[in-house]
Amino acid sequence: MHQREFNRNNWGQPPFNRKSFQHIQSLFPTTRLRRGEQQIHLLKKALKDLSKIPFPNLEGGETSIEKMLRDSFTDAFLVMKDGIILTEEYFNGMSPSSFHLLNSVSKSFLGVLIGILSHEDIRRPEDAITKHLPELQDTAFCETSIQQALDMTGAVRYDEDYMNPDADFWRETAVVGWRPELAENVPQETLFEFALSLAESEQDNGAKFDYRTVFTNVLAMTAESAAGVYLQNLLEEKLWQKLGTEQDAAIVVDNSGFPYMGAGMNACARDLARFGQMIAQGGLFNGEQIIPSAWTKDLVEGNQTLRSLFERSDYGVMRPGGHYHNQFWVSALEDETLMCIGIHGQFIHINISNQTVIVKLSSQPEPANTDLFLETGLAFDALSHQI
């Protein structure tokens, strides 16, 4: 079968995901974040050939940006320094206006929205989830705080092993139609109903960092409940339109129309670069302070507790000395580097110290290939220090 013949049953598998990741809106119901009627914030360009920049590979030898892009199933690649695009390349039929599935890069957009709402005192990080979603009182979320959910340190038992076809992660995606073969065994019709079904705990709240997508979806529900405004309207008004984006964004929704913020956002590479640049500039973009600079400062600095939890987790090897905070992956403190990461090779790399933003969208065959991930990280670090 030709790889273009993707459908709802095979879309997430290779080779079909090479095309399906650009056509999610043809497969599943989505909601739009409109770019708005204001003038687009134009990105300046000073294009350079960065393809031959060398960096160390995992075998102790040397490789190039060009080879990394080819070997890691790249669909879009954009490098920006001081707000100026130095490289913008598209592969596999993509173009500057193409949408691409972001997977868990979606989480970082939700994290920023939660930060904005906290600054506006609509809901506070120390609030219990149940303050805004009292229906969850008899679930594993009953004593989890907003901040613990943001930092993935809450109590709920939830398996996110992508190699386990029956993991809770995949069962939750079945609610939005992503895994039809699981739907018969997943009776919940909405993401909210799925959250209600999670009664078991695997740890004390705040005791351990363990990455679990369900926290993002529950956080999205608390945002909508606290503000009394549809989540997509909050994202559109308080974030997406303020970035002066040139395209809409699209988010996969469940049967109730609620956005799947854990992994369901779709956008173009340039608009992701705008988001990254806003973070790099301390929340300031296009003359407006979208999120307080104190929030981005806290994001980078974290605290020793977060670093200790990260070091003791299965993810510590990803960014030694780093931490996970407010739905972002953060490097060691002296690096001042943030990452938004999604399975199958989605990245926004933000180096605040030298104002470098790198966007990479991919359609890798495996959800989580450690070698591809680590080598891509080495490439990003080399680029941010050499350009």
Short mmCIF file of C-alpha atoms in Angstrom, two decimals:
data_model
loop_
_atom_site.label_atom_id
_atom_site.label_comp_id
_atom_site.label_asym_id
_atom_site.label_seq_id
_atom_site.Cartn_x
_atom_site.Cartn_y
_atom_site.Cartn_z
CA MET A 1 0.00 0.00 0.00
CA HIS A 2 1.31 3.47 -0.83
CA GLN A 3 2.16 5.58 2.22
CA ARG A 4 -0.40 8.23 1.22
CA GLU A 5 -3.23 5.77 1.87
CA PHE A 6 -3.45 6.44 5.58
CA ASN A 7 -6.68 5.98 7.54
CA ARG A 8 -7.91 6.08 11.14
CA ASN A 9 -6.61 2.58 11.77
CA ASN A 10 -3.05 2.88 10.46
CA TRP A 11 -2.30 6.61 10.65
CA GLY A 12 0.00 6.38 13.68
CA GLN A 13 2.16 3.59 12.24
CA PRO A 14 5.05 3.75 9.76
CA PRO A 15 5.13 4.38 6.87
CA PHE A 16 1.65 5.96 7.00
CA ASN A 17 2.57 8.54 9.65
CA ARG A 18 4.97 10.15 7.18
CA LYS A 19 1.90 11.72 5.56
CA SER A 20 -0.81 11.45 8.20
CA PHE A 21 0.98 13.77 10.64
CA GLN A 22 0.34 16.57 8.13
CA HIS A 23 -3.33 15.70 7.62
CA ILE A 24 -4.76 15.11 11.11
CA GLN A 25 -7.72 17.38 10.31
CA SER A 26 -8.87 14.97 7.61
CA LEU A 27 -8.90 12.09 10.11
CA PHE A 28 -10.28 13.45 13.38
CA PRO A 29 -12.57 16.24 14.61
CA THR A 30 -10.62 19.36 15.55
CA THR A 31 -11.20 22.85 16.89
CA ARG A 32 -9.41 25.92 15.52
CA LEU A 33 -7.33 28.57 17.19
CA ARG A 34 -7.85 31.48 14.82
CA ARG A 35 -4.85 33.62 14.07
CA GLY A 36 -6.97 36.75 14.36
CA GLU A 37 -7.39 39.79 12.17
CA GLN A 38 -4.41 41.73 13.47
CA GLN A 39 -1.31 42.10 11.36
CA ILE A 40 0.96 39.08 11.28
CA HIS A 41 4.20 39.55 13.19
CA LEU A 42 6.61 39.11 10.31
CA LEU A 43 9.75 37.10 10.96
CA LYS A 44 12.96 38.48 9.46
CA LYS A 45 15.27 36.25 7.46
CA ALA A 46 19.02 36.12 6.88
CA LEU A 47 19.35 32.63 5.46
CA LYS A 48 22.57 30.68 5.88
CA ASP A 49 23.63 27.14 5.05
CA LEU A 50 24.00 25.44 8.42
CA SER A 51 23.81 21.91 7.06
CA LYS A 52 27.54 21.19 7.30
CA ILE A 53 27.95 22.26 10.95
CA PRO A 54 29.58 19.29 12.71
CA PHE A 55 28.71 17.86 16.08
CA PRO A 56 29.73 14.74 18.06
CA ASN A 57 27.59 11.66 17.54
CA LEU A 58 26.78 8.98 20.08
CA GLU A 59 29.54 6.68 18.80
CA GLY A 60 32.24 9.21 19.65
CA GLY A 61 32.72 10.29 16.05
CA GLU A 62 31.43 13.31 14.19
CA THR A 63 28.40 13.89 12.05
CA SER A 64 26.59 16.86 10.47
CA ILE A 65 23.29 18.67 10.75
CA GLU A 66 22.47 17.54 7.21
CA LYS A 67 22.88 13.86 8.10
CA MET A 68 20.92 14.25 11.35
CA LEU A 69 17.99 15.76 9.46
CA ARG A 70 18.02 12.96 6.93
CA ASP A 71 18.38 10.14 9.45
CA SER A 72 15.69 11.41 11.84
CA PHE A 73 12.74 11.59 9.39
CA THR A 74 12.57 15.40 9.43
CA ASP A 75 9.54 17.15 7.95
CA ALA A 76 10.33 20.75 8.92
CA PHE A 77 13.44 22.42 10.35
CA LEU A 78 13.75 26.06 11.35
CA VAL A 79 16.60 27.80 13.16
CA MET A 80 16.21 31.32 14.51
CA LYS A 81 18.82 33.53 16.20
CA ASP A 82 17.89 36.85 17.83
CA GLY A 83 14.47 36.61 16.20
CA ILE A 84 15.91 36.20 12.68
CA ILE A 85 15.44 32.99 10.68
CA LEU A 86 18.79 31.57 9.60
CA THR A 87 17.56 28.25 8.21
CA GLU A 88 14.11 27.11 7.11
CA GLU A 89 13.82 23.77 5.35
CA TYR A 90 10.88 21.54 4.50
CA PHE A 91 10.88 17.89 3.50
CA ASN A 92 8.39 15.10 2.82
CA GLY A 93 5.90 17.39 1.06
CA MET A 94 5.71 20.00 3.81
CA SER A 95 5.66 23.77 3.21
CA PRO A 96 5.69 26.91 5.39
CA SER A 97 1.88 26.78 5.61
CA SER A 98 1.61 23.06 6.36
CA PHE A 99 0.09 21.91 9.63
CA HIS A 100 1.91 19.15 11.51
CA LEU A 101 0.90 17.14 14.56
CA LEU A 102 2.86 18.36 17.61
CA ASN A 103 2.13 15.48 19.95
CA SER A 104 3.37 16.49 23.43
CA VAL A 105 4.75 19.85 22.32
CA SER A 106 1.06 20.72 22.82
CA LYS A 107 1.62 20.47 26.57
CA SER A 108 3.92 23.50 26.69
CA PHE A 109 1.23 25.73 25.18
CA LEU A 110 -1.13 24.61 27.93
CA GLY A 111 1.59 25.22 30.52
CA VAL A 112 1.97 28.82 29.38
CA LEU A 113 -1.80 29.35 29.45
CA ILE A 114 -1.91 28.07 33.04
CA GLY A 115 0.85 30.55 33.87
CA ILE A 116 -1.15 33.41 32.35
CA LEU A 117 -4.27 32.44 34.29
CA SER A 118 -2.26 32.23 37.50
CA HIS A 119 -0.88 35.74 36.93
CA GLU A 120 -4.44 36.97 36.40
CA ASP A 121 -5.39 35.23 39.67
CA ILE A 122 -8.02 33.15 37.87
CA ARG A 123 -6.54 30.04 39.47
CA ARG A 124 -3.43 29.53 41.57
CA PRO A 125 -0.69 26.88 41.36
CA GLU A 126 -1.25 25.86 44.98
CA ASP A 127 -4.97 25.23 44.37
CA ALA A 128 -6.14 21.65 44.59
CA ILE A 129 -7.39 20.26 41.30
CA THR A 130 -10.67 19.50 43.03
CA LYS A 131 -11.19 23.18 43.85
CA HIS A 132 -12.01 23.63 40.17
CA LEU A 133 -13.13 20.06 39.39
CA PRO A 134 -14.94 18.82 42.52
CA GLU A 135 -16.22 15.85 40.51
CA LEU A 136 -12.70 14.35 40.82
CA GLN A 137 -12.96 14.08 44.62
CA ASP A 138 -13.25 10.29 44.52
CA THR A 139 -10.35 9.80 42.08
CA ALA A 140 -6.56 9.65 42.38
CA PHE A 141 -6.48 13.41 41.69
CA CYS A 142 -8.31 14.24 44.92
CA GLU A 143 -5.28 15.67 46.78
CA THR A 144 -3.12 16.71 43.80
CA SER A 145 -2.38 20.42 43.37
CA ILE A 146 -2.28 22.35 40.12
CA GLN A 147 1.50 22.73 40.53
CA GLN A 148 2.03 19.02 41.09
CA ALA A 149 0.08 18.30 37.92
CA LEU A 150 2.13 20.90 36.02
CA ASP A 151 5.33 19.24 37.20
CA MET A 152 4.08 15.64 36.69
CA THR A 153 4.58 14.74 40.35
CA GLY A 154 0.98 13.86 41.25
CA ALA A 155 -0.27 10.56 42.62
CA VAL A 156 -2.33 8.98 39.82
CA ARG A 157 -1.42 5.53 38.48
CA TYR A 158 -1.10 5.93 34.71
CA ASP A 159 1.11 3.90 32.38
CA GLU A 160 2.84 5.92 29.64
CA ASP A 161 4.97 3.12 28.20
CA TYR A 162 4.56 3.74 24.47
CA MET A 163 5.73 0.20 23.69
CA ASN A 164 2.80 -1.25 25.65
CA PRO A 165 -0.16 -1.23 23.23
CA ASP A 166 -2.59 -1.33 26.15
CA ALA A 167 -0.93 1.46 28.18
CA ASP A 168 -3.16 4.08 29.80
CA PHE A 169 -1.70 6.63 27.39
CA TRP A 170 -3.02 4.72 24.38
CA ARG A 171 -6.33 4.01 26.11
CA GLU A 172 -6.78 7.74 26.70
CA THR A 173 -6.02 8.45 23.03
CA ALA A 174 -8.75 5.93 22.13
CA VAL A 175 -11.23 8.40 23.64
CA VAL A 176 -10.38 10.87 20.84
CA GLY A 177 -10.41 8.15 18.17
CA TRP A 178 -6.68 7.61 17.81
CA ARG A 179 -6.72 3.90 18.64
CA PRO A 180 -9.95 2.37 17.24
CA GLU A 181 -8.79 -1.14 18.17
CA LEU A 182 -8.89 -0.15 21.86
CA ALA A 183 -12.22 1.68 21.76
CA GLU A 184 -14.26 -1.44 22.59
CA ASN A 185 -12.36 -1.78 25.89
CA VAL A 186 -12.45 1.95 26.71
CA PRO A 187 -16.04 2.80 27.63
CA GLN A 188 -15.37 6.47 28.36
CA GLU A 189 -16.71 8.91 25.76
CA THR A 190 -14.78 12.01 26.86
CA LEU A 191 -11.43 12.95 28.36
CA PHE A 192 -13.25 14.07 31.50
CA GLU A 193 -14.91 10.66 31.87
CA PHE A 194 -11.51 9.04 31.40
CA ALA A 195 -10.03 11.16 34.22
CA LEU A 196 -12.98 10.19 36.41
CA SER A 197 -12.12 6.52 35.88
CA LEU A 198 -8.61 6.81 37.38
CA ALA A 199 -9.00 5.87 41.04
CA GLU A 200 -5.63 4.23 41.80
CA SER A 201 -2.51 6.02 43.02
CA GLU A 202 1.08 4.95 42.40
CA GLN A 203 2.89 7.37 44.75
CA ASP A 204 2.40 10.18 47.23
CA ASN A 205 1.71 13.56 45.68
CA GLY A 206 4.99 15.39 45.05
CA ALA A 207 7.15 12.34 45.81
CA LYS A 208 8.31 11.41 42.31
CA PHE A 209 8.53 12.80 38.78
CA ASP A 210 6.80 10.46 36.35
CA TYR A 211 5.67 11.79 32.98
CA ARG A 212 1.90 11.26 32.54
CA THR A 213 -0.13 12.91 29.79
CA VAL A 214 -3.39 12.75 31.70
CA PHE A 215 -2.17 15.56 33.97
CA THR A 216 -2.13 17.96 31.02
CA ASN A 217 -5.69 17.11 30.07
CA VAL A 218 -6.89 17.54 33.66
CA LEU A 219 -5.06 20.88 33.87
CA ALA A 220 -6.84 21.97 30.72
CA MET A 221 -10.15 21.12 32.38
CA THR A 222 -9.25 23.17 35.48
CA ALA A 223 -8.40 26.16 33.25
CA GLU A 224 -11.74 26.03 31.50
CA SER A 225 -13.66 25.55 34.74
CA ALA A 226 -11.86 28.34 36.62
CA ALA A 227 -12.17 30.88 33.80
CA GLY A 228 -15.69 29.92 32.73
CA VAL A 229 -14.54 30.18 29.12
CA TYR A 230 -14.03 27.43 26.55
CA LEU A 231 -10.40 26.29 26.59
CA GLN A 232 -9.88 26.93 22.87
CA ASN A 233 -11.11 30.50 23.34
CA LEU A 234 -8.68 31.02 26.22
CA LEU A 235 -5.77 29.73 24.15
CA GLU A 236 -6.81 31.81 21.16
CA GLU A 237 -7.32 35.08 23.02
CA LYS A 238 -4.55 34.96 25.62
CA LEU A 239 -1.79 33.29 23.61
CA TRP A 240 -2.22 32.35 19.96
CA GLN A 241 -3.44 35.68 18.60
CA LYS A 242 -0.95 37.65 20.69
CA LEU A 243 1.89 35.86 18.91
CA GLY A 244 0.88 37.47 15.60
CA THR A 245 0.70 34.01 14.05
CA GLU A 246 0.41 33.59 10.30
CA GLN A 247 -1.70 30.42 10.44
CA ASP A 248 -4.49 29.09 12.60
CA ALA A 249 -3.75 26.13 14.83
CA ALA A 250 -5.95 23.03 15.10
CA ILE A 251 -6.47 20.78 18.13
CA VAL A 252 -8.02 17.32 18.11
CA VAL A 253 -11.16 17.18 20.29
CA ASP A 254 -13.11 14.48 22.10
CA ASN A 255 -16.81 13.72 21.64
CA SER A 256 -17.77 16.70 23.79
CA GLY A 257 -15.61 19.08 21.74
CA PHE A 258 -12.96 19.40 24.45
CA PRO A 259 -9.40 19.88 23.13
CA TYR A 260 -6.90 17.05 23.62
CA MET A 261 -4.05 19.21 24.95
CA GLY A 262 -1.95 16.24 25.96
CA ALA A 263 -0.90 15.60 22.37
CA GLY A 264 -3.47 16.87 19.87
CA MET A 265 -2.29 20.29 18.67
CA ASN A 266 -1.34 20.95 15.02
CA ALA A 267 0.48 24.04 13.73
CA CYS A 268 3.06 25.30 11.24
CA ALA A 269 6.77 25.56 12.01
CA ARG A 270 6.98 29.36 11.83
CA ASP A 271 4.27 29.81 14.44
CA LEU A 272 6.08 27.42 16.76
CA ALA A 273 9.18 29.60 16.29
CA ARG A 274 7.15 32.62 17.36
CA PHE A 275 6.11 30.78 20.52
CA GLY A 276 9.72 29.81 21.22
CA GLN A 277 10.94 33.36 20.66
CA MET A 278 8.35 34.70 23.09
CA ILE A 279 9.70 32.35 25.77
CA ALA A 280 13.31 33.25 24.88
CA GLN A 281 12.48 36.93 25.37
CA GLY A 282 11.09 36.40 28.85
CA GLY A 283 7.46 36.35 27.76
CA LEU A 284 7.73 39.53 25.69
CA PHE A 285 6.71 39.38 22.03
CA ASN A 286 5.65 41.93 19.46
CA GLY A 287 5.71 44.70 22.07
CA GLU A 288 3.46 42.88 24.55
CA GLN A 289 4.30 41.04 27.76
CA ILE A 290 2.28 37.89 27.08
CA ILE A 291 3.40 36.15 30.26
CA PRO A 292 5.35 37.74 33.14
CA SER A 293 9.14 37.57 32.93
CA ALA A 294 9.13 36.19 36.49
CA TRP A 295 7.29 33.11 35.16
CA THR A 296 9.96 32.34 32.55
CA LYS A 297 12.69 33.02 35.14
CA ASP A 298 11.10 30.50 37.48
CA LEU A 299 10.71 28.06 34.59
CA VAL A 300 14.46 28.13 33.93
CA GLU A 301 15.59 28.12 37.55
CA GLY A 302 13.18 25.55 38.95
CA ASN A 303 14.36 24.38 42.35
CA GLN A 304 16.50 21.69 43.93
CA THR A 305 13.50 19.46 44.65
CA LEU A 306 12.56 19.37 40.96
CA ARG A 307 16.16 18.63 39.98
CA SER A 308 16.42 15.81 42.51
CA LEU A 309 13.16 14.24 41.38
CA PHE A 310 14.26 14.46 37.75
CA GLU A 311 17.67 12.96 38.47
CA ARG A 312 16.09 9.97 40.24
CA SER A 313 13.57 9.37 37.44
CA ASP A 314 13.87 7.28 34.30
CA TYR A 315 14.28 10.54 32.37
CA GLY A 316 17.38 11.86 34.15
CA VAL A 317 19.69 10.74 31.34
CA MET A 318 17.85 13.01 28.90
CA ARG A 319 19.09 16.28 30.40
CA PRO A 320 21.66 15.66 33.21
CA GLY A 321 21.28 18.33 35.86
CA GLY A 322 17.94 19.37 34.43
CA HIS A 323 14.35 19.31 35.60
CA TYR A 324 10.74 19.22 34.39
CA HIS A 325 8.62 22.23 35.30
CA ASN A 326 5.33 23.73 34.12
CA GLN A 327 5.12 21.34 31.13
CA PHE A 328 8.63 22.12 29.84
CA TRP A 329 11.83 20.07 29.87
CA VAL A 330 14.67 22.21 31.26
CA SER A 331 18.43 21.73 31.00
CA ALA A 332 21.04 22.25 33.71
CA LEU A 333 20.70 25.71 35.24
CA GLU A 334 23.82 27.18 33.63
CA ASP A 335 22.62 26.23 30.12
CA GLU A 336 19.38 28.26 30.23
CA THR A 337 17.85 25.90 27.69
CA LEU A 338 14.24 24.75 27.48
CA MET A 339 12.70 22.02 25.37
CA CYS A 340 9.17 21.27 24.23
CA ILE A 341 9.19 17.61 23.17
CA GLY A 342 6.70 15.33 21.41
CA ILE A 343 6.88 11.67 20.45
CA HIS A 344 7.95 10.72 16.92
CA GLY A 345 10.44 13.62 16.91
CA GLN A 346 8.71 16.96 17.60
CA PHE A 347 10.83 19.70 19.20
CA ILE A 348 11.04 23.35 20.10
CA HIS A 349 14.52 24.06 21.50
CA ILE A 350 14.89 27.43 23.27
CA ASN A 351 18.35 28.64 24.37
CA ILE A 352 17.70 31.81 26.33
CA SER A 353 21.36 32.68 26.94
CA ASN A 354 22.09 33.10 23.23
CA GLN A 355 18.55 33.71 21.95
CA THR A 356 18.40 30.66 19.70
CA VAL A 357 15.13 28.91 18.83
CA ILE A 358 15.09 25.65 16.85
CA VAL A 359 11.94 23.93 15.58
CA LYS A 360 12.01 20.37 14.27
CA LEU A 361 8.92 18.46 13.16
CA SER A 362 9.32 14.82 12.24
CA SER A 363 7.54 11.58 11.46
CA GLN A 364 9.85 9.04 13.03
CA PRO A 365 8.69 5.40 12.90
CA GLU A 366 8.94 4.84 16.67
CA PRO A 367 7.26 7.00 19.31
CA ALA A 368 10.41 7.24 21.43
CA ASN A 369 13.79 6.33 19.92
CA THR A 370 16.38 7.23 22.57
CA ASP A 371 19.34 7.36 20.17
CA LEU A 372 17.53 9.66 17.74
CA PHE A 373 16.46 11.86 20.62
CA LEU A 374 19.92 12.16 22.16
CA GLU A 375 21.65 12.81 18.83
CA THR A 376 19.08 15.47 17.93
CA GLY A 377 19.77 17.15 21.28
CA LEU A 378 23.51 17.15 20.53
CA ALA A 379 22.77 18.77 17.17
CA PHE A 380 20.63 21.49 18.76
CA ASP A 381 23.30 22.26 21.36
CA ALA A 382 25.96 22.49 18.65
CA LEU A 383 23.84 24.82 16.55
CA SER A 384 22.96 27.12 19.42
CA HIS A 385 26.65 27.49 20.33
CA GLN A 386 28.11 27.79 16.82
CA ILE A 387 25.77 30.13 14.93
#
